Tab-separated table of C-alpha atoms and ligand atoms in Angstrom:
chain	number	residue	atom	x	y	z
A	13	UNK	CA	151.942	-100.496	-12.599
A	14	UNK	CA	149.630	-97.734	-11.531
A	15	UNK	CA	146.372	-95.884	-13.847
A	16	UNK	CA	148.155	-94.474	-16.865
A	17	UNK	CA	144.817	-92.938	-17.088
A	18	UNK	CA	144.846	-89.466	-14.733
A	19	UNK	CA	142.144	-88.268	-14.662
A	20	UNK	CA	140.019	-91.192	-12.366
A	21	UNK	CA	138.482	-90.010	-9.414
A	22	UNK	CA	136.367	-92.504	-7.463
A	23	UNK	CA	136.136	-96.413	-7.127
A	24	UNK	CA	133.508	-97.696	-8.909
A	25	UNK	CA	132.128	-101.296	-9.185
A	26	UNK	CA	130.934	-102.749	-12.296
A	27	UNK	CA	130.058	-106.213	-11.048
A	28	UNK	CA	127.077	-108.302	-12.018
A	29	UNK	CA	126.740	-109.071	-8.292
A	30	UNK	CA	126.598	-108.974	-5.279
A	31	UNK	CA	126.665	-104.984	-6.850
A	32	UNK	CA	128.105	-102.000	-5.226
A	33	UNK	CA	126.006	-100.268	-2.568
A	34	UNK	CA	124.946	-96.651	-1.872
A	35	UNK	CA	128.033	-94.846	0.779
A	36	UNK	CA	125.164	-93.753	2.791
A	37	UNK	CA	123.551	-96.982	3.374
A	38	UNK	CA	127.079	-98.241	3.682
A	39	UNK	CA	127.335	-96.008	6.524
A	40	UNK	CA	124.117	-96.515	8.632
A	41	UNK	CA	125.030	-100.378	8.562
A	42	UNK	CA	128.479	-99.693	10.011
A	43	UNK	CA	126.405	-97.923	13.047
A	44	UNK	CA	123.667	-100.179	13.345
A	45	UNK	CA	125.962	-103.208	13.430
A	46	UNK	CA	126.663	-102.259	17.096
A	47	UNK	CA	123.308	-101.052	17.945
A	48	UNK	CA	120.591	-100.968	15.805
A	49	UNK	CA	117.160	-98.806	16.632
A	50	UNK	CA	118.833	-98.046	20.317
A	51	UNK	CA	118.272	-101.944	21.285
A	52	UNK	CA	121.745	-102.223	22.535
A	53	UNK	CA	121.731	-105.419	20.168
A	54	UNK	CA	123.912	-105.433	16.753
A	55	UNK	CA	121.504	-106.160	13.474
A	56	UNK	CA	123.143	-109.602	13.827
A	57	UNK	CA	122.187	-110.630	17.583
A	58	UNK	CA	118.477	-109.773	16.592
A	59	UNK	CA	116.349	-112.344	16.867
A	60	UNK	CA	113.687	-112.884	13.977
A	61	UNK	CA	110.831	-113.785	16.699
A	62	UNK	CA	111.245	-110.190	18.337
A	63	UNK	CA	108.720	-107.292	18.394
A	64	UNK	CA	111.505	-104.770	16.667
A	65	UNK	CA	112.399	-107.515	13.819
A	66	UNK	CA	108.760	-108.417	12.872
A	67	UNK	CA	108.325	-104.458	12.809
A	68	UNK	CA	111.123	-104.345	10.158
A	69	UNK	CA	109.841	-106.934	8.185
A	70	UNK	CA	106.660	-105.646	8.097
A	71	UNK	CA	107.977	-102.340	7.112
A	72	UNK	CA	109.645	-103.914	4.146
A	73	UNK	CA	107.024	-105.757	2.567
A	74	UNK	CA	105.064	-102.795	3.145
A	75	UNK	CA	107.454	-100.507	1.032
A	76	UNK	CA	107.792	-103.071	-1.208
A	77	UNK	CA	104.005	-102.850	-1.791
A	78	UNK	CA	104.392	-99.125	-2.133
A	79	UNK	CA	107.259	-98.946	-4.188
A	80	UNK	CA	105.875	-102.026	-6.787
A	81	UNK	CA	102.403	-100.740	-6.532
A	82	UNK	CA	101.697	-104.405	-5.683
A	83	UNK	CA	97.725	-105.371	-5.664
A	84	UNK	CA	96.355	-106.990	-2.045
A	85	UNK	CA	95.710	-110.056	-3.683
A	86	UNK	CA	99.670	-110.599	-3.721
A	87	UNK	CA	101.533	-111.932	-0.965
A	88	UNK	CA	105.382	-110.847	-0.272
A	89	UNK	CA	107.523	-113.560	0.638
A	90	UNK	CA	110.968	-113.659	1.504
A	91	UNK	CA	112.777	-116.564	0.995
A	92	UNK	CA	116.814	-118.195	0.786
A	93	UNK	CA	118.136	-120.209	-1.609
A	94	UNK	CA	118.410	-117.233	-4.367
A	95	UNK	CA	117.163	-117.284	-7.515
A	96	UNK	CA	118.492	-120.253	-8.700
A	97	UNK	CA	116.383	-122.154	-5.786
A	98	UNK	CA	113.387	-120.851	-7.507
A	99	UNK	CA	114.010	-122.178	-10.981
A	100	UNK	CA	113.018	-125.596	-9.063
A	101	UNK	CA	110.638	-124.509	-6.599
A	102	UNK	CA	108.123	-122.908	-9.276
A	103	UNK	CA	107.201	-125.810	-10.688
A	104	UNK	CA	107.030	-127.500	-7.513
A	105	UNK	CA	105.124	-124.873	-6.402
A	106	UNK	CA	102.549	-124.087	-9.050
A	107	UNK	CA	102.219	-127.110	-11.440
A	108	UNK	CA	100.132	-130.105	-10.703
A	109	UNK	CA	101.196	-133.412	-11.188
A	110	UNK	CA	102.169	-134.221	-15.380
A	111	UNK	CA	101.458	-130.654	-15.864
A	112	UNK	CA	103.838	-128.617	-18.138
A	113	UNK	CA	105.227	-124.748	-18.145
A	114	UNK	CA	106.204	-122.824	-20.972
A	115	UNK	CA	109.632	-120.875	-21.022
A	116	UNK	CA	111.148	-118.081	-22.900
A	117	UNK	CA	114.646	-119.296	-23.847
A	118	UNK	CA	116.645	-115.840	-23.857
A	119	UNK	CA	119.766	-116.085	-22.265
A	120	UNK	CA	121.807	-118.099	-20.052
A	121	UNK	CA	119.580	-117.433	-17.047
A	122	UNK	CA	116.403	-117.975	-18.760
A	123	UNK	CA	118.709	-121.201	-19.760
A	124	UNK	CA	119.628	-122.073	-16.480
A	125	UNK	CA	115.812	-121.926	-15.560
A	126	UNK	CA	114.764	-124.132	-17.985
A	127	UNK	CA	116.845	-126.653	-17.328
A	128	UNK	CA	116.230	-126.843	-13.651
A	129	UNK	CA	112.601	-126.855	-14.957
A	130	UNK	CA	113.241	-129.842	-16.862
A	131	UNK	CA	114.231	-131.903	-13.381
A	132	UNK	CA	110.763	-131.055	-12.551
A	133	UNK	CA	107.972	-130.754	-15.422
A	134	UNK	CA	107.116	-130.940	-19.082
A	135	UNK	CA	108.975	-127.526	-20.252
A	136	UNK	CA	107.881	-126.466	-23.668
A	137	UNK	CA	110.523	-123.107	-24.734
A	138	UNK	CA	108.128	-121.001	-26.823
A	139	UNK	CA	110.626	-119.574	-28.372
A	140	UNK	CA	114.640	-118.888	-28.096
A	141	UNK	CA	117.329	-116.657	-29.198
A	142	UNK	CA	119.878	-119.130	-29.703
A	143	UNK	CA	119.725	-118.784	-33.451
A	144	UNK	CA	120.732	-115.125	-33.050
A	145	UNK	CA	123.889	-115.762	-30.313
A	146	UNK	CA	120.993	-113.906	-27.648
A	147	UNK	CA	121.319	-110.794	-29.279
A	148	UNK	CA	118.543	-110.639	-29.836
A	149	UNK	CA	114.707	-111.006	-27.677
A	150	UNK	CA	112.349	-113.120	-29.729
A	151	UNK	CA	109.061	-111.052	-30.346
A	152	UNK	CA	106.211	-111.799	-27.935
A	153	UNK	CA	104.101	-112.159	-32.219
A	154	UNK	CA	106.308	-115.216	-32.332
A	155	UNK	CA	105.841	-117.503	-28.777
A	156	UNK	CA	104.155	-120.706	-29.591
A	157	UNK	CA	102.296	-120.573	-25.983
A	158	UNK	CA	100.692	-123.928	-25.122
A	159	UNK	CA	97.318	-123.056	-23.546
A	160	UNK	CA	97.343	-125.982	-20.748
A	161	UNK	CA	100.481	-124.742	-19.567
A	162	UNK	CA	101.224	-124.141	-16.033
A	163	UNK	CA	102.347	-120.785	-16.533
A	164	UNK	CA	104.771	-118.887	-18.963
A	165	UNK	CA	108.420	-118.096	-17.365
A	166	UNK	CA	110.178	-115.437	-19.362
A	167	UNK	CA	113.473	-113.206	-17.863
A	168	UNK	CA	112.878	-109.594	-17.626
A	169	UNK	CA	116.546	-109.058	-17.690
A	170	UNK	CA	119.389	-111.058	-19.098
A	171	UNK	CA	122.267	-110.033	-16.469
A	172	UNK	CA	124.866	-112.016	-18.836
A	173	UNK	CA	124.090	-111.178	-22.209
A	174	UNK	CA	122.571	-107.899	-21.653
A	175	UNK	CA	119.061	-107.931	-23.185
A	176	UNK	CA	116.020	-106.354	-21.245
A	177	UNK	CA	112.347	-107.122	-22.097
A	178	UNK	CA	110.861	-103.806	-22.515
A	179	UNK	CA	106.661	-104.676	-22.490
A	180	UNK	CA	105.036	-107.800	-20.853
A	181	UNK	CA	102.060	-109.112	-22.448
A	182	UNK	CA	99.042	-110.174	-21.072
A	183	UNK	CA	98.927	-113.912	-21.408
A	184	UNK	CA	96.094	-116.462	-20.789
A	185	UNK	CA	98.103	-118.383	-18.283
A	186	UNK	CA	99.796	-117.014	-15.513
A	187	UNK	CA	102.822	-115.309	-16.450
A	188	UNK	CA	105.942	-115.902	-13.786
A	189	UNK	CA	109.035	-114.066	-14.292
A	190	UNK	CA	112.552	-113.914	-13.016
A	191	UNK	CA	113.587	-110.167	-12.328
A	192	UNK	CA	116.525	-110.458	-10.332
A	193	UNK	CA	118.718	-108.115	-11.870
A	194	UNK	CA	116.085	-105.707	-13.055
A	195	UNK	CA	113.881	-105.534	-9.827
A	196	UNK	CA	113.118	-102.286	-8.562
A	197	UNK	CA	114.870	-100.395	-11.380
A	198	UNK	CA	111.446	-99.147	-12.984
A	199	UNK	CA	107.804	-99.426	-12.428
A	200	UNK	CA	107.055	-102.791	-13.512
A	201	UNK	CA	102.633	-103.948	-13.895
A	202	UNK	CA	102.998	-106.299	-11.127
A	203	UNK	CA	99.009	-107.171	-11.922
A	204	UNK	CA	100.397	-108.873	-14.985
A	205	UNK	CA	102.201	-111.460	-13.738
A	206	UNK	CA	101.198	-114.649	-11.123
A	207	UNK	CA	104.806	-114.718	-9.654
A	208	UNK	CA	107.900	-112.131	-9.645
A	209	UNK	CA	111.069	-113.110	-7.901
A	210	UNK	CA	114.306	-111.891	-7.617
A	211	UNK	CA	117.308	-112.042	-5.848
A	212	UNK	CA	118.334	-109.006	-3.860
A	213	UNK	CA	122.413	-108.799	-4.441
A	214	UNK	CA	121.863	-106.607	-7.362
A	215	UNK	CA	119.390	-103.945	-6.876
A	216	UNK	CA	118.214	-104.245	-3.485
A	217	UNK	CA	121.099	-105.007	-1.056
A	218	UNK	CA	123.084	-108.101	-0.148
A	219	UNK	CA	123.307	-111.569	-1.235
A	220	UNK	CA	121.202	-114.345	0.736
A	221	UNK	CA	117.579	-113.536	-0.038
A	222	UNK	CA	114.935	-114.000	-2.876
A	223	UNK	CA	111.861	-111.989	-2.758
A	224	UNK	CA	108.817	-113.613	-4.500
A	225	UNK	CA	105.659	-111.875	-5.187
A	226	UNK	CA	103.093	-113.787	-5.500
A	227	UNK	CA	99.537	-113.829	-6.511
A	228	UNK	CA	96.991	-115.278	-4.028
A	229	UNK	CA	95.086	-117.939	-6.311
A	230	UNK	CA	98.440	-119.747	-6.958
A	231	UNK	CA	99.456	-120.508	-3.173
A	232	UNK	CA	98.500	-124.593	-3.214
A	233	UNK	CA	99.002	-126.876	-0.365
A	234	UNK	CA	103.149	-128.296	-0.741
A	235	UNK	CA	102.937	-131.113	-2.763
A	236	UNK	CA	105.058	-133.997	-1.193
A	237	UNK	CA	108.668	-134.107	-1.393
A	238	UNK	CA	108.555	-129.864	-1.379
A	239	UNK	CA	110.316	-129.153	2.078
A	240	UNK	CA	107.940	-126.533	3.968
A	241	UNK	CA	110.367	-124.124	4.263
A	242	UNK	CA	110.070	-123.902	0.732
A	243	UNK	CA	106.472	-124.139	0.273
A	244	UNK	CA	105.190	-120.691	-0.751
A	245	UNK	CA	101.886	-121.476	0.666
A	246	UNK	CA	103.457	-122.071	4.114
A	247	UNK	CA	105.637	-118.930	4.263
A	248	UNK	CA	102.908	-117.056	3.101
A	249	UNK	CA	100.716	-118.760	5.900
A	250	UNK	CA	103.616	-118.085	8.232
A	251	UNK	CA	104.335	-114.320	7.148
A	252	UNK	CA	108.010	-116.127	5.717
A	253	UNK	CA	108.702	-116.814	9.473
A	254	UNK	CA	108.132	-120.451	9.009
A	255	UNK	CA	112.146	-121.232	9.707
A	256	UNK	CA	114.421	-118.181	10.342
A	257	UNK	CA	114.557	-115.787	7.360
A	258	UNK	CA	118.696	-114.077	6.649
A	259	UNK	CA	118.170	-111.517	9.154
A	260	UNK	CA	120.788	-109.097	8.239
A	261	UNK	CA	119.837	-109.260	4.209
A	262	UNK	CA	116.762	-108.260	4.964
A	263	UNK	CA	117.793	-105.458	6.825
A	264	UNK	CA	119.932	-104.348	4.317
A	265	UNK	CA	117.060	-105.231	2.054
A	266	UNK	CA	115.092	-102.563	3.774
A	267	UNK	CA	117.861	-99.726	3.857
A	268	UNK	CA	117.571	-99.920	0.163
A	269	UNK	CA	113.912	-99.574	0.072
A	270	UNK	CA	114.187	-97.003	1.986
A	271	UNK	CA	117.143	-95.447	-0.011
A	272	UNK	CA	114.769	-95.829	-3.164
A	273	UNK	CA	111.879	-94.431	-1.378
A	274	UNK	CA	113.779	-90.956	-0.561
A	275	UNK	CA	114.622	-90.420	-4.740
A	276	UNK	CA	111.687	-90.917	-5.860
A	277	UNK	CA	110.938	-94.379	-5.990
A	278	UNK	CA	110.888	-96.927	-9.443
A	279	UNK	CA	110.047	-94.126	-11.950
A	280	UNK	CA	113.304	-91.858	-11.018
A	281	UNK	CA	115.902	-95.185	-10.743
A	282	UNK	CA	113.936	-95.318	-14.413
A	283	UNK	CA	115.320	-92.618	-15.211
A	284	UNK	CA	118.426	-93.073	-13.897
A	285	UNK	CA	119.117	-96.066	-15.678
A	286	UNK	CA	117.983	-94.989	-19.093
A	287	UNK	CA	120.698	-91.929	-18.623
A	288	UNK	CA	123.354	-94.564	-17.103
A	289	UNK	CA	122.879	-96.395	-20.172
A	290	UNK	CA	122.541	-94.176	-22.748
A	291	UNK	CA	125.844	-92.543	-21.584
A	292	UNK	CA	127.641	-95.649	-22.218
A	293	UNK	CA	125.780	-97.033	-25.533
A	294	UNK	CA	125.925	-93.604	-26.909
A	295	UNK	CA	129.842	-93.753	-26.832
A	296	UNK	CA	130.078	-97.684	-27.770
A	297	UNK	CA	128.005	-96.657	-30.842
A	298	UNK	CA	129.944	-93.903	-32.033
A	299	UNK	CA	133.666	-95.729	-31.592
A	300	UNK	CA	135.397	-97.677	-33.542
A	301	UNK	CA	137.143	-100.002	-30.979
A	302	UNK	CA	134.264	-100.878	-29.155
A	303	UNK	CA	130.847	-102.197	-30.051
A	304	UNK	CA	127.919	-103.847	-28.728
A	305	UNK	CA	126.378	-106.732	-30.810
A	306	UNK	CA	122.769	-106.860	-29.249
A	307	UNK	CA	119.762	-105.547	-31.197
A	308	UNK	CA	119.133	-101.843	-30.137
A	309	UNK	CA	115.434	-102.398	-29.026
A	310	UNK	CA	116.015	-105.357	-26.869
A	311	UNK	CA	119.392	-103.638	-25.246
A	312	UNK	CA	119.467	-103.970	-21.430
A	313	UNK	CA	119.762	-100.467	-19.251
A	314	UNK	CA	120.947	-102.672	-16.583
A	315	UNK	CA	123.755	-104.722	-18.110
A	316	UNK	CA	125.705	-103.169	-21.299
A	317	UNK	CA	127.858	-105.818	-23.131
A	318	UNK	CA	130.213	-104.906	-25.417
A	319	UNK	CA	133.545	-106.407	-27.377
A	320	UNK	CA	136.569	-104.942	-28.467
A	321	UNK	CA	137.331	-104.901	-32.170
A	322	UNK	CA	140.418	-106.491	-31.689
A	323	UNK	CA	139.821	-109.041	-29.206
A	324	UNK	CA	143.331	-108.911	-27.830
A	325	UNK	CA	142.850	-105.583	-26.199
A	326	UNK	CA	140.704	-107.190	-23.795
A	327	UNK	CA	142.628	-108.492	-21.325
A	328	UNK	CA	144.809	-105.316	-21.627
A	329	UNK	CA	141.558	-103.075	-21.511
A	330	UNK	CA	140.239	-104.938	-18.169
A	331	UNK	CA	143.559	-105.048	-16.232
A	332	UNK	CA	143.947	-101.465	-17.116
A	333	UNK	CA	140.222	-100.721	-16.188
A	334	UNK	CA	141.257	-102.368	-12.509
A	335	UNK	CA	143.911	-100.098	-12.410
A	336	UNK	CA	141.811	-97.086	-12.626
A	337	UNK	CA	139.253	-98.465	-10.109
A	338	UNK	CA	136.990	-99.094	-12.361
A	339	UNK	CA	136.622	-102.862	-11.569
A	340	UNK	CA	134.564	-105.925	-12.259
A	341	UNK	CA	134.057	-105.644	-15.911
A	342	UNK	CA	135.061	-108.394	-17.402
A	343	UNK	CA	132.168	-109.909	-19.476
A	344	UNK	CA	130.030	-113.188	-18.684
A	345	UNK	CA	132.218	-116.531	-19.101
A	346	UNK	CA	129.458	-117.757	-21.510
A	347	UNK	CA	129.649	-114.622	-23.970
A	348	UNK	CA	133.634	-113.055	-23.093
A	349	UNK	CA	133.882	-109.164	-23.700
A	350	UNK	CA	132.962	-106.481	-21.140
A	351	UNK	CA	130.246	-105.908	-18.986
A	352	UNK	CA	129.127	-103.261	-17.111
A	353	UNK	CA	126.219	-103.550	-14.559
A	354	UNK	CA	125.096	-100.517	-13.781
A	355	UNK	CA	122.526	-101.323	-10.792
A	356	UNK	CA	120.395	-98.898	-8.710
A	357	UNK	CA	123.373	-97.780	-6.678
A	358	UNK	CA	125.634	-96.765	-9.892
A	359	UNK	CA	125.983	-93.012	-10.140
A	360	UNK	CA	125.942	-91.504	-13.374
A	361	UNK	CA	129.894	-90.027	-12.529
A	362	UNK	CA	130.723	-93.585	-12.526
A	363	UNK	CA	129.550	-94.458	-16.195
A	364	UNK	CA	131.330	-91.195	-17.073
A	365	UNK	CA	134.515	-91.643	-15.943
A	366	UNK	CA	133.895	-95.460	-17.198
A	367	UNK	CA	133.408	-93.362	-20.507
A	368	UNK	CA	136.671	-91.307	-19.950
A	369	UNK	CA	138.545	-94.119	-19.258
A	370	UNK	CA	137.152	-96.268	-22.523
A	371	UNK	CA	138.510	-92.520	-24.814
A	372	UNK	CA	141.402	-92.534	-23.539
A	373	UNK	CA	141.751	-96.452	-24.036
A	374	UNK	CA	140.918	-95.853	-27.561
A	375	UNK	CA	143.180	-92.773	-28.599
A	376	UNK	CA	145.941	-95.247	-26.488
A	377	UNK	CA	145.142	-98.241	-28.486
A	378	UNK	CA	142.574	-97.530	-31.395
B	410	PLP	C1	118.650	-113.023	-14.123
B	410	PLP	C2	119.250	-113.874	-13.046
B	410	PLP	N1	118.551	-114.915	-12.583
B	410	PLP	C3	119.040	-115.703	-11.607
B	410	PLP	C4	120.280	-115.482	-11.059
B	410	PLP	C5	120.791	-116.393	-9.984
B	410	PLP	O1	120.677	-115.778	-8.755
B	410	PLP	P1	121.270	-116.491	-7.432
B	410	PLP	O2	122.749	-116.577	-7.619
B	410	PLP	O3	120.854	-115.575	-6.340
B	410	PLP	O4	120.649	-117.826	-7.345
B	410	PLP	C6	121.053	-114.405	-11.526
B	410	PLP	C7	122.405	-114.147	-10.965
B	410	PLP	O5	123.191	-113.409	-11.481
B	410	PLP	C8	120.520	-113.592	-12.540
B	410	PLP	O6	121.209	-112.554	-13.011
C-alpha cells in the first residue's frame, strides 16, 4: 500500500532517539569519514592521544561553554555509558557514605533514575505525578526537600510522557538534573545547578556519549568500588582522557555545536521549538480526533504526546503515518498514543506536513 495522503514531500523522523540529524552535517561526515581536516586519516582511525583530536575536543567543550554560558568553576566532561549510567554514578559520585538525595518523581525517566538511585542511597521523592497519570509537573510550592540531602535530581524534560519543566528554582542543596532530551534546545542558568548531564542522541548528535557539567566543589576523590573511568573527579583531572572517550560521537558531537553555533545558538533553537510545538498543539487542541492529556503549562516543546479519540485508529494512524514518511511516532510503551520528538534538527516543514497529514487523517477517519 503506498501514502493515500499526496501531498507529502520529505522524510521526516519523529523518533525519541537516536533523532534525525541536520542533511548538512549529514554531509560533512560522509566526507570526513575518508579524510577528516586533510589528515589522510578517516574520523574513525583517529587516535584520541593525537594533537588534531585533543584540538577537537577542546574545541567542543569550549563551544559548549559558549553556547551554555557555562561559569569557569564548571568542568565539561564527556563520558560513555549514557544517561542511564549516570542515574548510578551520581550518587556514587556526590553522596558520602549513608547520605541521602532527593528526587523529583515526574515521569518514567525521572522513574528510572530513582530507582537506580535506590541501588545506591537513601532516595527521598519530594514529590511525584503519579497521582495525575504524569500529566501533570508537581509545583516546585509543593517539594518536601530534605535539607541534609545530597542534592535534589529533578528531569528537565520527560522524553516519554512529554512534560518540560519550564523554571528551576534555586535550592539550598545542589540541584543535579537530567537534560538529555532537552539539552541545548534553550538557554538554560547553568549557575543553578551542581550537575547537568545528558545524553547526546537527541539534540546533539549520535548515540554513545553523556556530557556532564559539573560544578567544581562537587568533584570528590572516587569512593571505592567507583571504577576510575567513571570517577568524575578523575576525568575531570584527566581532561575525560582517562580511558579512550567514543571518538566519532564526539565528533559528531561537535558538528552539531557547530551547526547550533551558525543559527544563533540556544535562544533561536528556543525559538524554534516553541514554533515546532505550537504548530502541532495548536492543531491537537482544536480537533476532535486527537488530543493531548498533559496540563498546558507543564507541556513539553520537545516531545508532544497525544491519543486518538478512538483508540483503534492508532495503529491505522501510525502505519499510515510510515507510509507518508513521516515515521517513528508511535508513543512511549509506558503511556501508548503518539509521539512526536521534535529535536534541534526538526524543521518546522516537517511538523507541518506532520500537521497535513494528521487533517487529512481526520476528514479520512474523524
Ligand atoms: C530524559 C532521559 N533520560 C535518560 C535517558 C536514557 O538515556 P541513555 O539511553 O543514553 O542511557 C533518556 C533516553 O531516552 C531520556 O529521554
Amino acid at each position: 500500500m503506498a501514502c493515500i495522503y499526496s501531498e507529502q514531500s520529505g522524510h521526516y523522523n519523529f523518533a525519541a532517539g537516536p533523532a534525525m540529524l541536520p542533511t548538512d552535517v549529514l554531509a560533512q561526515i560522509r566526507e570526513e569519514i575518508q579524510d577528516w581536516r586533510g589528515s589522510g586519516l578517516s574520523i574513525l582511525e583517529q587516535p584520541f592521544t593525537s594533537s588534531a583530536f585533543k584540538q577537537l575536543m577542546a574545541e567542543t567543550d569550549a563551544d559548549l561553554r559558549a553556547l551554555l554560558e557555562i561559569p569557569s568553576n564548571y568542568r565539561v566532561l564527556f563520558m560513555q555509558g549514557g544517561a542511564s549510567a549516570q542515574f548510578g554514578l551520581l550518587p556514587l559520585n556526590l553522596l558520602r557514605p549513608g547520605q541521602g538525595a532527593d528526587y523529583l518523581e515526574s515521569g518514567h525517566w525521572a522513574r528510572k533514575a530513582i530507582a537506580e538511585g535506590r541501588r545506591h542511597a537513601p532516595v527521598n521523592v519530594i514529590a511525584s505525578g503519579a497521582d495525575q497519570d504524569f500529566t501533570a509537573l508537581p509545583s516546585p510550592a509543593h517539594w518536601r526537600l530534605d535539607p541534609l540531602a545530597g542534592y535534589c535530581h529533578i528531569t528537565s524534560n520527560e522524553t516519554a510522557n512529554g512534560l518540560q519543566l519550564q523554571e528551576f528554582p534555586a535550592l539550598p542543596v545542589p540541584l543535579v538534573v537530567d537534560m538529555t532530551s532537552d539539552f541545548l534546545t534553550r538557554p538554560v542558568p547553568v549557575e543553578r545547578f551542581g550537575v547537568i548531564y545528558a545524553s547526546t542522541q537527541k539534540n546533539l548528535g549520535a548515540a554513545g556519549l553523556c556530557v556532564v557539567i559539573v560544578r567544581d566543589d562537587l568533584l570528590q576523590a572516587p569512593p571505592a568500588g567507583l571504577p576510575a573511568a567513571f570517577s568524575y573527579a578523575v576525568q575531570a583531572e584527566q581532561q575525560s582522557r582517562f580511558n579512550t572517550p567514543p571518538t566519532f560521537t564526539l565528533y559528531v558531537a561537535a558538528l552539531m555545536l557547530r551547526w547550533i553555533k551558525q543559527r544563533g545558538g540556544a535562544e533561536t533553537m528556543a525559538t524554534a521549538a516553541r514554533q515546532r510545538s505550537a504548530l502541532l498543539y495548536r492543531y491537537i487542541d482544536g480537533s476532535d480526533l486527537y488530543h493531548c492529556p498533559q496540563k498546558i503549562q507543564d507541556r513539553s516543546s520537545i516531545n508532544v504526546c497525544f491519543q486518538l479519540a478512538d483508540a483503534g485508529l492508532t495503529e491505522i494512524f501510525l502505519d499510515q503515518a510510515e507510509l507518508c514518511d513521516l515515521t517513528h511516532l508511535r508513543g512511549h510503551a509506558a503511556f501508548g498514543g503518539v509521539r512526536a520528538s521534535l529535536y534541534n534538527a526538526m524543521p518546522v516543514s516537517g511538523v507541518q506536513q506532520l500537521v497535513d497529514f494528521m487533517a487529512d487523517f481526520e476528514q479520512r477517519h474523524g
